[in-house]
mmCIF file of C-alpha atoms in Angstrom:
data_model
loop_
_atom_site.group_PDB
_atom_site.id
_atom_site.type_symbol
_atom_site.label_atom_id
_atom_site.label_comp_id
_atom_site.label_asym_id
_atom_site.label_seq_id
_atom_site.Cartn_x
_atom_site.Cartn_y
_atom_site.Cartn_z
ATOM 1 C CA UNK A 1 0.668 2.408 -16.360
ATOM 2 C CA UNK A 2 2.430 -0.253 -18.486
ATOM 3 C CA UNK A 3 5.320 1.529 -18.109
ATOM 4 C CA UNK A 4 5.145 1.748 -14.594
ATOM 5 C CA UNK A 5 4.946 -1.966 -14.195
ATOM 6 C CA UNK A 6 7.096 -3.329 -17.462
ATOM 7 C CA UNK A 7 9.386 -5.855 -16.106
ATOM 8 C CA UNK A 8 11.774 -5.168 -19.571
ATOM 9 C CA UNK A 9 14.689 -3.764 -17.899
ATOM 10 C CA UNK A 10 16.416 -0.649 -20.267
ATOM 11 C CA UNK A 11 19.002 1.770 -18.679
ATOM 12 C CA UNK A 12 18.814 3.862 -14.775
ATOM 13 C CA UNK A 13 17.498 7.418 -15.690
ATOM 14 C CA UNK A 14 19.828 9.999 -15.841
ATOM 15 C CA UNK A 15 18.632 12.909 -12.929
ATOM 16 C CA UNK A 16 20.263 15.640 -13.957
ATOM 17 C CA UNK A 17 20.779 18.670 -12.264
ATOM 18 C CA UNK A 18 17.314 19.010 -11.665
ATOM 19 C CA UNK A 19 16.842 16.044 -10.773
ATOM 20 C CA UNK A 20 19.771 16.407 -7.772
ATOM 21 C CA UNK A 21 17.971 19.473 -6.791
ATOM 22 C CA UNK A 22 14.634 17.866 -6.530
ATOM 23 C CA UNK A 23 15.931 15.169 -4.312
ATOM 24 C CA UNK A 24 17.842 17.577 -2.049
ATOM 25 C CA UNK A 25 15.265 20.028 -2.048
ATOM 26 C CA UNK A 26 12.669 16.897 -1.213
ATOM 27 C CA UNK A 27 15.224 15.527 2.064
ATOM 28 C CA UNK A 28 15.007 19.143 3.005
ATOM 29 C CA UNK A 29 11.927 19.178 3.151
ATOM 30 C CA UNK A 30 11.587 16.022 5.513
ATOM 31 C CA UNK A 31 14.061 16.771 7.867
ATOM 32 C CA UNK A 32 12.322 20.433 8.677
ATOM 33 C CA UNK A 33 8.865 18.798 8.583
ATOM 34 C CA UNK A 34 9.893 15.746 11.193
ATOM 35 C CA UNK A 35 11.497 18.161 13.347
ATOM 36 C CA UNK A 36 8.356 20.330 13.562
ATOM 37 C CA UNK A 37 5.928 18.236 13.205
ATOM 38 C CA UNK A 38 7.276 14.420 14.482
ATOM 39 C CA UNK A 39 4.232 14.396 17.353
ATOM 40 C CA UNK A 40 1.350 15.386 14.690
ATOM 41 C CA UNK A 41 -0.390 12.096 14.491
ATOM 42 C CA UNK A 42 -1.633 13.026 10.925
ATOM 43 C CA UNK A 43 2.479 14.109 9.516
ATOM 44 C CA UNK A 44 3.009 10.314 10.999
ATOM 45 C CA UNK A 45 0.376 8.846 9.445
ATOM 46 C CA UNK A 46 1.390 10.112 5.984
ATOM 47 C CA UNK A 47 4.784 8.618 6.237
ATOM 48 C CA UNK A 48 3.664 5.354 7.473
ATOM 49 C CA UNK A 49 0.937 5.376 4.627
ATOM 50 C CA UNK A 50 3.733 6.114 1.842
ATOM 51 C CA UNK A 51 5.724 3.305 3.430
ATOM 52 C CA UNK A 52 2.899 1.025 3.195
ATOM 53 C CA UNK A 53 2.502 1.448 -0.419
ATOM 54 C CA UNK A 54 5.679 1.492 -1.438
ATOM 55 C CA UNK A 55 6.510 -1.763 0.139
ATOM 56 C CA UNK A 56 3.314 -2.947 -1.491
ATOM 57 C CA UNK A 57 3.877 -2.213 -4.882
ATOM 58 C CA UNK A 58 7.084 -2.873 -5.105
ATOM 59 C CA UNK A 59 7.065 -6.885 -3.560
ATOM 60 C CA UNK A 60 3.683 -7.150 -5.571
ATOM 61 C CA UNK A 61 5.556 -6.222 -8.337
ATOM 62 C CA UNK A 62 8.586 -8.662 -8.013
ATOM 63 C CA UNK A 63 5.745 -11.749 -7.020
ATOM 64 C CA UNK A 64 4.160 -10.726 -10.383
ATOM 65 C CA UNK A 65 7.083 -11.005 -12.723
ATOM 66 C CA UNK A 66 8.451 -13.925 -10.388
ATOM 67 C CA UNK A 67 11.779 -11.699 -9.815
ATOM 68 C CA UNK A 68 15.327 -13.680 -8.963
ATOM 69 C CA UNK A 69 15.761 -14.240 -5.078
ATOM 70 C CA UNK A 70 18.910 -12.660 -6.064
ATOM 71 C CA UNK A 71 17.149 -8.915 -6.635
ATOM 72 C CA UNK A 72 13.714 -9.649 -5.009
ATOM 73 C CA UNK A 73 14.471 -10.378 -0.965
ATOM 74 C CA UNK A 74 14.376 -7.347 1.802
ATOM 75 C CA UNK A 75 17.636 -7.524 2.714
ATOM 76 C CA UNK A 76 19.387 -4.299 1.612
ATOM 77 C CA UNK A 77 19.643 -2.233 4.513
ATOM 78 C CA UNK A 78 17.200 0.314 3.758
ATOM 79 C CA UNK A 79 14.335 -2.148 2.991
ATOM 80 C CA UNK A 80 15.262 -3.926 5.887
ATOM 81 C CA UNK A 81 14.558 -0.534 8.273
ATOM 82 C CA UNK A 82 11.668 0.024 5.893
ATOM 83 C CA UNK A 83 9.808 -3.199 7.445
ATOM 84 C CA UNK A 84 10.953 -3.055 11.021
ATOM 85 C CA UNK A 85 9.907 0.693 11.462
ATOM 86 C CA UNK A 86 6.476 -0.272 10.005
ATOM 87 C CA UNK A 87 6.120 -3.693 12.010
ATOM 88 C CA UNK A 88 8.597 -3.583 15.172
ATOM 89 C CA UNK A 89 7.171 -2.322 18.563
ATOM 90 C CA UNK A 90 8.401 1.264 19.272
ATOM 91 C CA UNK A 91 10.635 -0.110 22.846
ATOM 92 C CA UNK A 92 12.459 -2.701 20.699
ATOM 93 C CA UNK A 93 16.468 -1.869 20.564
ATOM 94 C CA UNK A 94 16.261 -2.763 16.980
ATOM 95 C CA UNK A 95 13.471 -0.540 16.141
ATOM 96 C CA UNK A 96 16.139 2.231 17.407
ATOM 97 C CA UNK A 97 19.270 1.139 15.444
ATOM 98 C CA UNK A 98 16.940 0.601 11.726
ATOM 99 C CA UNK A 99 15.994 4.026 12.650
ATOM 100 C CA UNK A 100 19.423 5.254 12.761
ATOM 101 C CA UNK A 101 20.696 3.299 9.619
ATOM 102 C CA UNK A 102 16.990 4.633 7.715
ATOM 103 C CA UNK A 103 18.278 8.735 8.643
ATOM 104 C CA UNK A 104 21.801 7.297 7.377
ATOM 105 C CA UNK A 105 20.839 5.656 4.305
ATOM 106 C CA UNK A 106 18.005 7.537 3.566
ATOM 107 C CA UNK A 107 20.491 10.528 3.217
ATOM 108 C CA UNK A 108 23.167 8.663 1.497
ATOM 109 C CA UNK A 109 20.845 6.928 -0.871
ATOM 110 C CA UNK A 110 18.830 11.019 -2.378
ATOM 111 C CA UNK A 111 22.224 12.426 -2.490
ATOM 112 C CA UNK A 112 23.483 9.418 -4.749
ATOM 113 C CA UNK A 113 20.904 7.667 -5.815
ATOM 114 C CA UNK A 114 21.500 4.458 -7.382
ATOM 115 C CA UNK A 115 18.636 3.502 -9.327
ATOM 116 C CA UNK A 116 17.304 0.085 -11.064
ATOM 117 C CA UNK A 117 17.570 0.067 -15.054
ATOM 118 C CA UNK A 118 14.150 0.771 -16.134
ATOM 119 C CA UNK A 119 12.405 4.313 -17.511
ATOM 120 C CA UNK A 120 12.173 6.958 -15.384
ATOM 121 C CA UNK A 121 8.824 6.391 -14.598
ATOM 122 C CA UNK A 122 8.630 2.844 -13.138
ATOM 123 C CA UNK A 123 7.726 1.287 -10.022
ATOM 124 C CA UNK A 124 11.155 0.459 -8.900
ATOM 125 C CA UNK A 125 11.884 4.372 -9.020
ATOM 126 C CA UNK A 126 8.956 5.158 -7.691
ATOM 127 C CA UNK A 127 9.579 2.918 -5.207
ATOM 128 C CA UNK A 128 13.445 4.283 -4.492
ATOM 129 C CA UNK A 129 12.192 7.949 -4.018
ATOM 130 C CA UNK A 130 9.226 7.940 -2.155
ATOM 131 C CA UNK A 131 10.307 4.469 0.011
ATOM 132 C CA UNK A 132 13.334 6.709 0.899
ATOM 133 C CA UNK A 133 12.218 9.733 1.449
ATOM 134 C CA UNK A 134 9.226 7.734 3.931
ATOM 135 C CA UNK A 135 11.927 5.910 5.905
ATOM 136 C CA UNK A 136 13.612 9.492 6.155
ATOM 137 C CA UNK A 137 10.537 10.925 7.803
ATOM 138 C CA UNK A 138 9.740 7.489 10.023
ATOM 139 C CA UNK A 139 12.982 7.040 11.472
ATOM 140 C CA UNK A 140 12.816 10.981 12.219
ATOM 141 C CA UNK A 141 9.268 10.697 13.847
ATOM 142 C CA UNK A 142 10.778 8.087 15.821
ATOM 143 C CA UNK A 143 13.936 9.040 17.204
ATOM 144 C CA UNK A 144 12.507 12.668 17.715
ATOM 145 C CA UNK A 145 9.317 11.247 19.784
ATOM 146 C CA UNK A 146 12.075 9.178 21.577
ATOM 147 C CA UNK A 147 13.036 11.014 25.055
ATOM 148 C CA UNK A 148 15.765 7.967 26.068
ATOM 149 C CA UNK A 149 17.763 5.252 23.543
ATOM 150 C CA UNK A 150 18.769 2.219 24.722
ATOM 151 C CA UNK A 151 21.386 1.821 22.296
ATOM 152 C CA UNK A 152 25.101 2.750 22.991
ATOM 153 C CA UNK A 153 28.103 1.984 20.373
ATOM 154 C CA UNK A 154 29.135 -1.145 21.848
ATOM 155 C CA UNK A 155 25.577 -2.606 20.487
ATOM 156 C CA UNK A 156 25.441 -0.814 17.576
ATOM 157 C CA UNK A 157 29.052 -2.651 16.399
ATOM 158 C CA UNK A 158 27.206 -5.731 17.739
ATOM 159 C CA UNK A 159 23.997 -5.481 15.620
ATOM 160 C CA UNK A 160 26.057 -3.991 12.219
ATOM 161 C CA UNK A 161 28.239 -6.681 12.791
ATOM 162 C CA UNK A 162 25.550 -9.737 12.952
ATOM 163 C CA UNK A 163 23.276 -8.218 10.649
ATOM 164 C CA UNK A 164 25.966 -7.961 8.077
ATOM 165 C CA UNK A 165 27.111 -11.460 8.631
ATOM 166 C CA UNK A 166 23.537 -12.525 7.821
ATOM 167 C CA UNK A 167 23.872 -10.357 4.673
ATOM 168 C CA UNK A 168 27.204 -11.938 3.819
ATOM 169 C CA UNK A 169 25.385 -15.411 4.086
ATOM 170 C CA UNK A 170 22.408 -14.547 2.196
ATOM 171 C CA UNK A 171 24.423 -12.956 -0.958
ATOM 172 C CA UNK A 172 26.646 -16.178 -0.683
ATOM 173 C CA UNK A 173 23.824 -18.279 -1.203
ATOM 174 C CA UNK A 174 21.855 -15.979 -3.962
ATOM 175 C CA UNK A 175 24.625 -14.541 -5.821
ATOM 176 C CA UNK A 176 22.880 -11.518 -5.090
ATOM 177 C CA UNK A 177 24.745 -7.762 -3.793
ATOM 178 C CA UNK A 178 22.412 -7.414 -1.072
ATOM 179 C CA UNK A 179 23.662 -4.380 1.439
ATOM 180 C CA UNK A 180 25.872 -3.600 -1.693
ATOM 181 C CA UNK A 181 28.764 -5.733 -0.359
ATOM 182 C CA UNK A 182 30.046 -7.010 -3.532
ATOM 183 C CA UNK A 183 30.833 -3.613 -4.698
ATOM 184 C CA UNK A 184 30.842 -1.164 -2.062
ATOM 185 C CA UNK A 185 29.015 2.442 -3.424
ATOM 186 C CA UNK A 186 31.760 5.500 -3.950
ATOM 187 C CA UNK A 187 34.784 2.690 -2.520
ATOM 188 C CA UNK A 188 34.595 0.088 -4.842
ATOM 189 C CA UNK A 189 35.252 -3.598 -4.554
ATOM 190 C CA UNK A 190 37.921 -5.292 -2.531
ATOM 191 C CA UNK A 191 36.579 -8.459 -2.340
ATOM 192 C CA UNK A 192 33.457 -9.983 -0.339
ATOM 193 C CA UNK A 193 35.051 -10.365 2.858
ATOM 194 C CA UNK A 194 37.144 -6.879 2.926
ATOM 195 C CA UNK A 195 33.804 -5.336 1.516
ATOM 196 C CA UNK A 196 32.021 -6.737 4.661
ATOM 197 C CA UNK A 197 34.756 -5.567 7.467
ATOM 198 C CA UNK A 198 34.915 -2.156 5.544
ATOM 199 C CA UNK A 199 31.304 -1.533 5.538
ATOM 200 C CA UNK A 200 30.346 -3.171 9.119
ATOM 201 C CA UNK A 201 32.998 -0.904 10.416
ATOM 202 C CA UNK A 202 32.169 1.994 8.875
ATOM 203 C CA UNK A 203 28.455 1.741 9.428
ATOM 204 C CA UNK A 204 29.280 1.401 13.246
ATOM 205 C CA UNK A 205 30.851 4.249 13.560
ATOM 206 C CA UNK A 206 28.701 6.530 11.637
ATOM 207 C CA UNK A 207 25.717 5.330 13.466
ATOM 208 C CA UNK A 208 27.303 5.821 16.408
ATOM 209 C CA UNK A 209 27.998 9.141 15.790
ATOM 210 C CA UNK A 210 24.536 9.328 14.757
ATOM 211 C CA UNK A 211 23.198 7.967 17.952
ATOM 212 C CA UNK A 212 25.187 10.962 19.530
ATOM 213 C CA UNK A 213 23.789 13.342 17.512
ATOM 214 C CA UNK A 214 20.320 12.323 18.802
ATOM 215 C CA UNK A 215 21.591 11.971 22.177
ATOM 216 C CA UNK A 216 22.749 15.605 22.303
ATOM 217 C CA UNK A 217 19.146 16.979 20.684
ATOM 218 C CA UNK A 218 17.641 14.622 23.685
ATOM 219 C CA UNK A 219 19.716 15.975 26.763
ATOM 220 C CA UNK A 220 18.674 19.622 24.928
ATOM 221 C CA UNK A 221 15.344 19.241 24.861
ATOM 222 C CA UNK A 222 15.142 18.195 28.025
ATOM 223 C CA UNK A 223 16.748 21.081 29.512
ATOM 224 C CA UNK A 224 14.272 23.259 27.305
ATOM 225 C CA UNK A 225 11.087 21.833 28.953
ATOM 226 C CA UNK A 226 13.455 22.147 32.964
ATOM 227 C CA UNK A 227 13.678 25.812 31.575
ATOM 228 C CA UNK A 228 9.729 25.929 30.669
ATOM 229 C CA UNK A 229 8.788 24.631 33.602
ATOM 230 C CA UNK A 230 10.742 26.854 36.048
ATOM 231 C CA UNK A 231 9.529 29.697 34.236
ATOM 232 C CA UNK A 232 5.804 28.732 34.599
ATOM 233 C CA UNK A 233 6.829 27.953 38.168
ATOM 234 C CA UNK A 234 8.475 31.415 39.481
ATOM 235 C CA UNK A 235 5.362 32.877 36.834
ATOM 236 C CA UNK A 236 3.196 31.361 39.349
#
């Protein structure tokens, strides 16, 4: 367990091919469970319970070792949807768009997973894994159990937008990378400010199209149970 908890950072472990495969096997996984199973109160209790943890070990961890505000805060995206899916009521707007951005980032983050430099097993991996793989299957449970979304694009552009400009602020003021907008994952870095417009604007869209994607499983659905219920009907 020392391991788990040394605060003597050393290199990011190297997955492998395995390692890939394990992750992608793992998402898998998830998605096919949440669409089966996103009304078992049990499958949701599981993820919410792995949320809870993570988020618990990992904060304990940075108030123990007195981490940098810089590293420490909840203000990369993913953490950020982490909390409000645990903590925001289910009819808030902004419980739907951190749902939307967890499926998104959850994804983006097992396919290429950037990890913190310690051994591979340590509480910050632990914590990337199974805090992702949770906020995979709780924004899934979610937006599944959902049968309408108040969002639309128009305040999906509005919340990336504000929510990034918060971002902006707080890495300003830490010298931090929160929401990875001093250097931009697989783009690179053009600078704070181009960082920001690239990523807000790219995160709207993709969540937008994300928001469809739900949209078109909801209309679906819907016409499933019309279908079931005329059948029982002309049954009768």
């Amino acid at each position: 367990m020392k391991e788990f908890f040394t605060n003597q950072p050393s290199f990011p472990p190297q997955l492998g091919f395995a390692g890939h495969l394990f992750l992608l096997f793992s998402l898998i996984v998830v998605v096919l469970g949440a669409v089966k199973y996103h009304e078992n109160r049990k499958w949701q209790l599981t993820f919410k319970t792995l949320q809870a943890v993570q988020l618990v070990l990992l904060y304990g961890w940075y108030l123990v070792i007195m981490a940098p505000i810089s590293e420490s805060l909840p203000f990369y995206h993913c953490r950020m949807a982490m909390v409000v899916l645990l903590l925001v009521p289910d009819e808030s707007p902004y419980k739907e768009y951190f749902s939307l951005m967890g499926v998104f980032g959850s994804i983006c983050a097992l396919i290429y997973p950037i990890f913190d430099p310690f051994p591979w097993f340590h509480v910050t991996i632990f914590s990337f894994v199974v805090g992702h793989l949770a906020l995979l299957g709780n924004a899934l449970n979610y937006l599944l159990h959902r049968y309408s979304y108040r969002l639309t694009s128009r305040k999906i552009a509005g919340l990336t937008f504000a929510i990034n400009t918060f971002i902006l602020l707080v890495d300003v003021v830490t010298g931090g990378d929160y929401g990875f907008l001093r250097n931009l994952p697989l783009i690179g870095n053009y600078g704070l400010i181009w960082n920001y417009l690239i990523e807000s604007i790219l995160f709207t869209m993709i969540l937008s199209v994300f928001l469809k994607m739900f949209q078109v499983v909801q209309v679906s659905r819907q016409k499933e149970n019309e279908q079931y219920k005329e059948a029982r009907t002309t049954l009768t």
